């Protein structure tokens, strides 16, 4: 038998212990909860803005907002029960997208192309000890520097479990194909995104274009939406490596059937949902979620335009790929889709 050095044995024991704790935690949360009022996580009640005095109008508004957020959580839970068969166990690796704010007991799972830059800015303000006060004073690229914010994957398993049990956990989602088209436009049609062109564009053109020009092969800067779709539905793509986070499904980034988010915010109702989160988090009222000058909803119908040029065959494959995100977050099948 191989003799393990002492350090190795300790490490192995720690790993096994850690695994055990994660299994226990996720078993305990997979039981359906009866609702917000009862159940094992009373913290949402404790934080409910309804428990603090407000004037009548505000109270009614908050009540309506609270109901719709609760409805989304219940729908998500039901969809998880209906559509996921095997429960798998999460490892710290799966928690890289969960940003932690220990000061306000918050966990936010960031989804690219769903206002995540602004949420990261807000979390930087919240965790900065007063160094920042205005989210918009933080340059976008700084908000994305790994290490400026802590993620749940950096903690030990007991520390992870403690936070998952007691923090307010939230996520923001968006209509899956609007998000996908937004990612395509941002990463493949803007001339400045050379990193994406080189990393993904060249590969996509090489695999999915007949007789590509040498320049296109070299630059990767003119990928069509059709080629991008072919790349996504090609089984080889995901066998080779996981999707880039900009087009990875929320289901895979944030594990919404294993982590019970207290708030499921939507991009389509970003402002009220963001306000609701900040209220529930008991954040100082002077901090507002930044809403940029150009409305986020003006581009609400981009996908229909881009899907016109995609054949029914590929539309169907793509819908199957993103199906869970449609089902879990109550997005209906787009009317423009031709999937017969
Ligand atoms: C789900 O979507 C339907 C149709 O858009 C809507 O009427 C319903 O209120 C939504 N349910 C929840 C819980 O958000």
Tab-separated table of N, CA and C in Angstrom, residues 267-324:
chain	number	residue	atom	x	y	z
A	267	UNK	N	-34.059	41.265	-15.745
A	267	UNK	CA	-33.550	42.398	-16.517
A	267	UNK	C	-34.696	43.237	-17.059
A	268	UNK	N	-35.789	42.556	-17.389
A	268	UNK	CA	-36.949	43.240	-17.965
A	268	UNK	C	-37.617	44.161	-16.946
A	269	UNK	N	-37.396	43.924	-15.669
A	269	UNK	CA	-37.921	44.802	-14.616
A	269	UNK	C	-36.780	45.172	-13.674
A	270	UNK	N	-35.670	45.551	-14.287
A	270	UNK	CA	-34.424	45.760	-13.536
A	270	UNK	C	-34.554	46.770	-12.401
A	271	UNK	N	-35.142	47.933	-12.688
A	271	UNK	CA	-35.148	48.974	-11.661
A	271	UNK	C	-35.925	48.600	-10.407
A	272	UNK	N	-37.211	48.217	-10.531
A	272	UNK	CA	-37.918	47.844	-9.299
A	272	UNK	C	-37.304	46.629	-8.603
A	273	UNK	N	-36.817	45.667	-9.387
A	273	UNK	CA	-36.247	44.468	-8.768
A	273	UNK	C	-34.943	44.791	-8.028
A	274	UNK	N	-34.153	45.681	-8.631
A	274	UNK	CA	-32.894	46.076	-7.968
A	274	UNK	C	-33.211	46.831	-6.679
A	275	UNK	N	-34.218	47.696	-6.739
A	275	UNK	CA	-34.618	48.418	-5.523
A	275	UNK	C	-35.069	47.454	-4.436
A	276	UNK	N	-35.823	46.439	-4.852
A	276	UNK	CA	-36.317	45.463	-3.875
A	276	UNK	C	-35.153	44.754	-3.188
A	277	UNK	N	-34.135	44.398	-3.970
A	277	UNK	CA	-32.973	43.718	-3.385
A	277	UNK	C	-32.269	44.625	-2.386
A	278	UNK	N	-32.070	45.882	-2.765
A	278	UNK	CA	-31.354	46.799	-1.871
A	278	UNK	C	-32.156	47.040	-0.588
A	279	UNK	N	-33.475	47.064	-0.719
A	279	UNK	CA	-34.318	47.212	0.479
A	279	UNK	C	-34.197	46.004	1.385
A	280	UNK	N	-34.333	44.819	0.772
A	280	UNK	CA	-34.238	43.587	1.567
A	280	UNK	C	-32.876	43.473	2.246
A	281	UNK	N	-31.845	43.998	1.576
A	281	UNK	CA	-30.490	43.919	2.126
A	281	UNK	C	-30.251	44.990	3.178
A	282	UNK	N	-31.270	45.832	3.396
A	282	UNK	CA	-31.142	46.908	4.381
A	282	UNK	C	-29.947	47.802	4.092
A	283	UNK	N	-29.771	48.071	2.811
A	283	UNK	CA	-28.671	48.935	2.422
A	283	UNK	C	-29.073	50.385	2.648
A	284	UNK	N	-28.134	51.175	3.082
A	284	UNK	CA	-28.354	52.607	3.293
A	284	UNK	C	-29.056	53.210	2.071
A	285	UNK	N	-30.158	53.926	2.317
A	285	UNK	CA	-31.007	54.419	1.241
A	285	UNK	C	-30.343	55.354	0.247
A	286	UNK	N	-29.162	55.896	0.593
A	286	UNK	CA	-28.510	56.821	-0.333
A	286	UNK	C	-27.889	56.080	-1.518
A	287	UNK	N	-27.735	54.776	-1.401
A	287	UNK	CA	-27.153	54.012	-2.503
A	287	UNK	C	-28.255	53.578	-3.457
A	288	UNK	N	-28.185	54.063	-4.693
A	288	UNK	CA	-29.163	53.708	-5.717
A	288	UNK	C	-28.518	52.797	-6.737
A	289	UNK	N	-29.292	51.866	-7.251
A	289	UNK	CA	-28.774	51.044	-8.335
A	289	UNK	C	-28.628	51.916	-9.574
A	290	UNK	N	-27.444	51.937	-10.196
A	290	UNK	CA	-27.258	52.833	-11.336
A	290	UNK	C	-28.063	52.382	-12.549
A	291	UNK	N	-28.851	53.281	-13.069
A	291	UNK	CA	-29.547	52.970	-14.310
A	291	UNK	C	-29.010	53.931	-15.353
A	292	UNK	N	-28.361	53.368	-16.331
A	292	UNK	CA	-27.670	54.202	-17.314
A	292	UNK	C	-28.676	55.002	-18.127
A	293	UNK	N	-28.214	56.078	-18.723
A	293	UNK	CA	-29.068	56.979	-19.478
A	293	UNK	C	-29.905	56.273	-20.518
A	294	UNK	N	-29.260	55.486	-21.364
A	294	UNK	CA	-30.034	54.768	-22.378
A	294	UNK	C	-30.767	53.612	-21.700
A	295	UNK	N	-32.040	53.514	-21.988
A	295	UNK	CA	-32.853	52.512	-21.314
A	295	UNK	C	-32.382	51.117	-21.688
A	296	UNK	N	-32.412	50.229	-20.699
A	296	UNK	CA	-31.996	48.856	-20.950
A	296	UNK	C	-33.033	48.108	-21.777
A	297	UNK	N	-34.233	48.667	-21.860
A	297	UNK	CA	-35.288	47.912	-22.518
A	297	UNK	C	-35.535	48.336	-23.965
A	298	UNK	N	-34.762	49.270	-24.462
A	298	UNK	CA	-34.958	49.667	-25.849
A	298	UNK	C	-34.551	48.540	-26.800
A	299	UNK	N	-33.630	47.684	-26.343
A	299	UNK	CA	-33.182	46.600	-27.222
A	299	UNK	C	-33.936	45.301	-26.901
A	300	UNK	N	-35.136	45.428	-26.390
A	300	UNK	CA	-35.901	44.267	-25.939
A	300	UNK	C	-36.337	43.308	-27.022
A	301	UNK	N	-36.190	43.676	-28.284
A	301	UNK	CA	-36.664	42.791	-29.335
A	301	UNK	C	-35.622	42.490	-30.396
A	302	UNK	N	-34.384	42.436	-29.952
A	302	UNK	CA	-33.293	42.193	-30.886
A	302	UNK	C	-33.340	40.769	-31.452
A	303	UNK	N	-33.691	39.821	-30.619
A	303	UNK	CA	-33.561	38.415	-30.997
A	303	UNK	C	-34.387	38.076	-32.248
A	304	UNK	N	-35.639	38.572	-32.311
A	304	UNK	CA	-36.505	38.251	-33.441
A	304	UNK	C	-35.792	38.578	-34.757
A	305	UNK	N	-35.156	39.724	-34.795
A	305	UNK	CA	-34.440	40.173	-35.980
A	305	UNK	C	-33.309	39.201	-36.356
A	306	UNK	N	-32.543	38.788	-35.369
A	306	UNK	CA	-31.402	37.908	-35.642
A	306	UNK	C	-31.826	36.484	-36.003
A	307	UNK	N	-32.970	36.057	-35.458
A	307	UNK	CA	-33.404	34.677	-35.707
A	307	UNK	C	-34.033	34.491	-37.087
A	308	UNK	N	-34.381	35.581	-37.739
A	308	UNK	CA	-34.963	35.491	-39.084
A	308	UNK	C	-34.074	34.678	-40.023
A	309	UNK	N	-32.766	34.798	-39.825
A	309	UNK	CA	-31.840	34.180	-40.770
A	309	UNK	C	-31.369	32.802	-40.313
A	310	UNK	N	-31.972	32.293	-39.273
A	310	UNK	CA	-31.579	30.978	-38.766
A	310	UNK	C	-32.633	29.954	-39.186
A	311	UNK	N	-32.186	28.826	-39.718
A	311	UNK	CA	-33.138	27.820	-40.201
A	311	UNK	C	-33.877	27.179	-39.028
A	312	UNK	N	-35.119	26.658	-39.295
A	312	UNK	CA	-35.880	25.992	-38.225
A	312	UNK	C	-35.073	24.895	-37.534
A	313	UNK	N	-34.280	24.175	-38.310
A	313	UNK	CA	-33.456	23.100	-37.754
A	313	UNK	C	-32.539	23.621	-36.640
A	314	UNK	N	-31.847	24.702	-36.928
A	314	UNK	CA	-30.935	25.269	-35.926
A	314	UNK	C	-31.673	26.003	-34.816
A	315	UNK	N	-32.823	26.594	-35.152
A	315	UNK	CA	-33.626	27.251	-34.114
A	315	UNK	C	-34.045	26.246	-33.061
A	316	UNK	N	-34.439	25.077	-33.530
A	316	UNK	CA	-34.897	24.038	-32.620
A	316	UNK	C	-33.743	23.554	-31.730
A	317	UNK	N	-32.598	23.333	-32.364
A	317	UNK	CA	-31.435	22.875	-31.586
A	317	UNK	C	-31.039	23.902	-30.536
A	318	UNK	N	-31.073	25.148	-30.935
A	318	UNK	CA	-30.671	26.212	-30.017
A	318	UNK	C	-31.677	26.330	-28.870
A	319	UNK	N	-32.948	26.190	-29.197
A	319	UNK	CA	-33.964	26.265	-28.146
A	319	UNK	C	-33.773	25.128	-27.139
A	320	UNK	N	-33.459	23.947	-27.645
A	320	UNK	CA	-33.221	22.820	-26.737
A	320	UNK	C	-32.040	23.089	-25.814
A	321	UNK	N	-31.032	23.759	-26.366
A	321	UNK	CA	-29.845	24.072	-25.576
A	321	UNK	C	-30.164	25.016	-24.414
A	322	UNK	N	-31.033	25.988	-24.678
A	322	UNK	CA	-31.329	27.012	-23.661
A	322	UNK	C	-32.668	26.774	-22.958
A	323	UNK	N	-33.247	25.598	-23.190
A	323	UNK	CA	-34.576	25.275	-22.711
A	323	UNK	C	-34.738	25.468	-21.204
A	324	UNK	N	-33.766	24.989	-20.440
A	324	UNK	CA	-33.891	25.087	-18.983
A	324	UNK	C	-34.004	26.537	-18.531
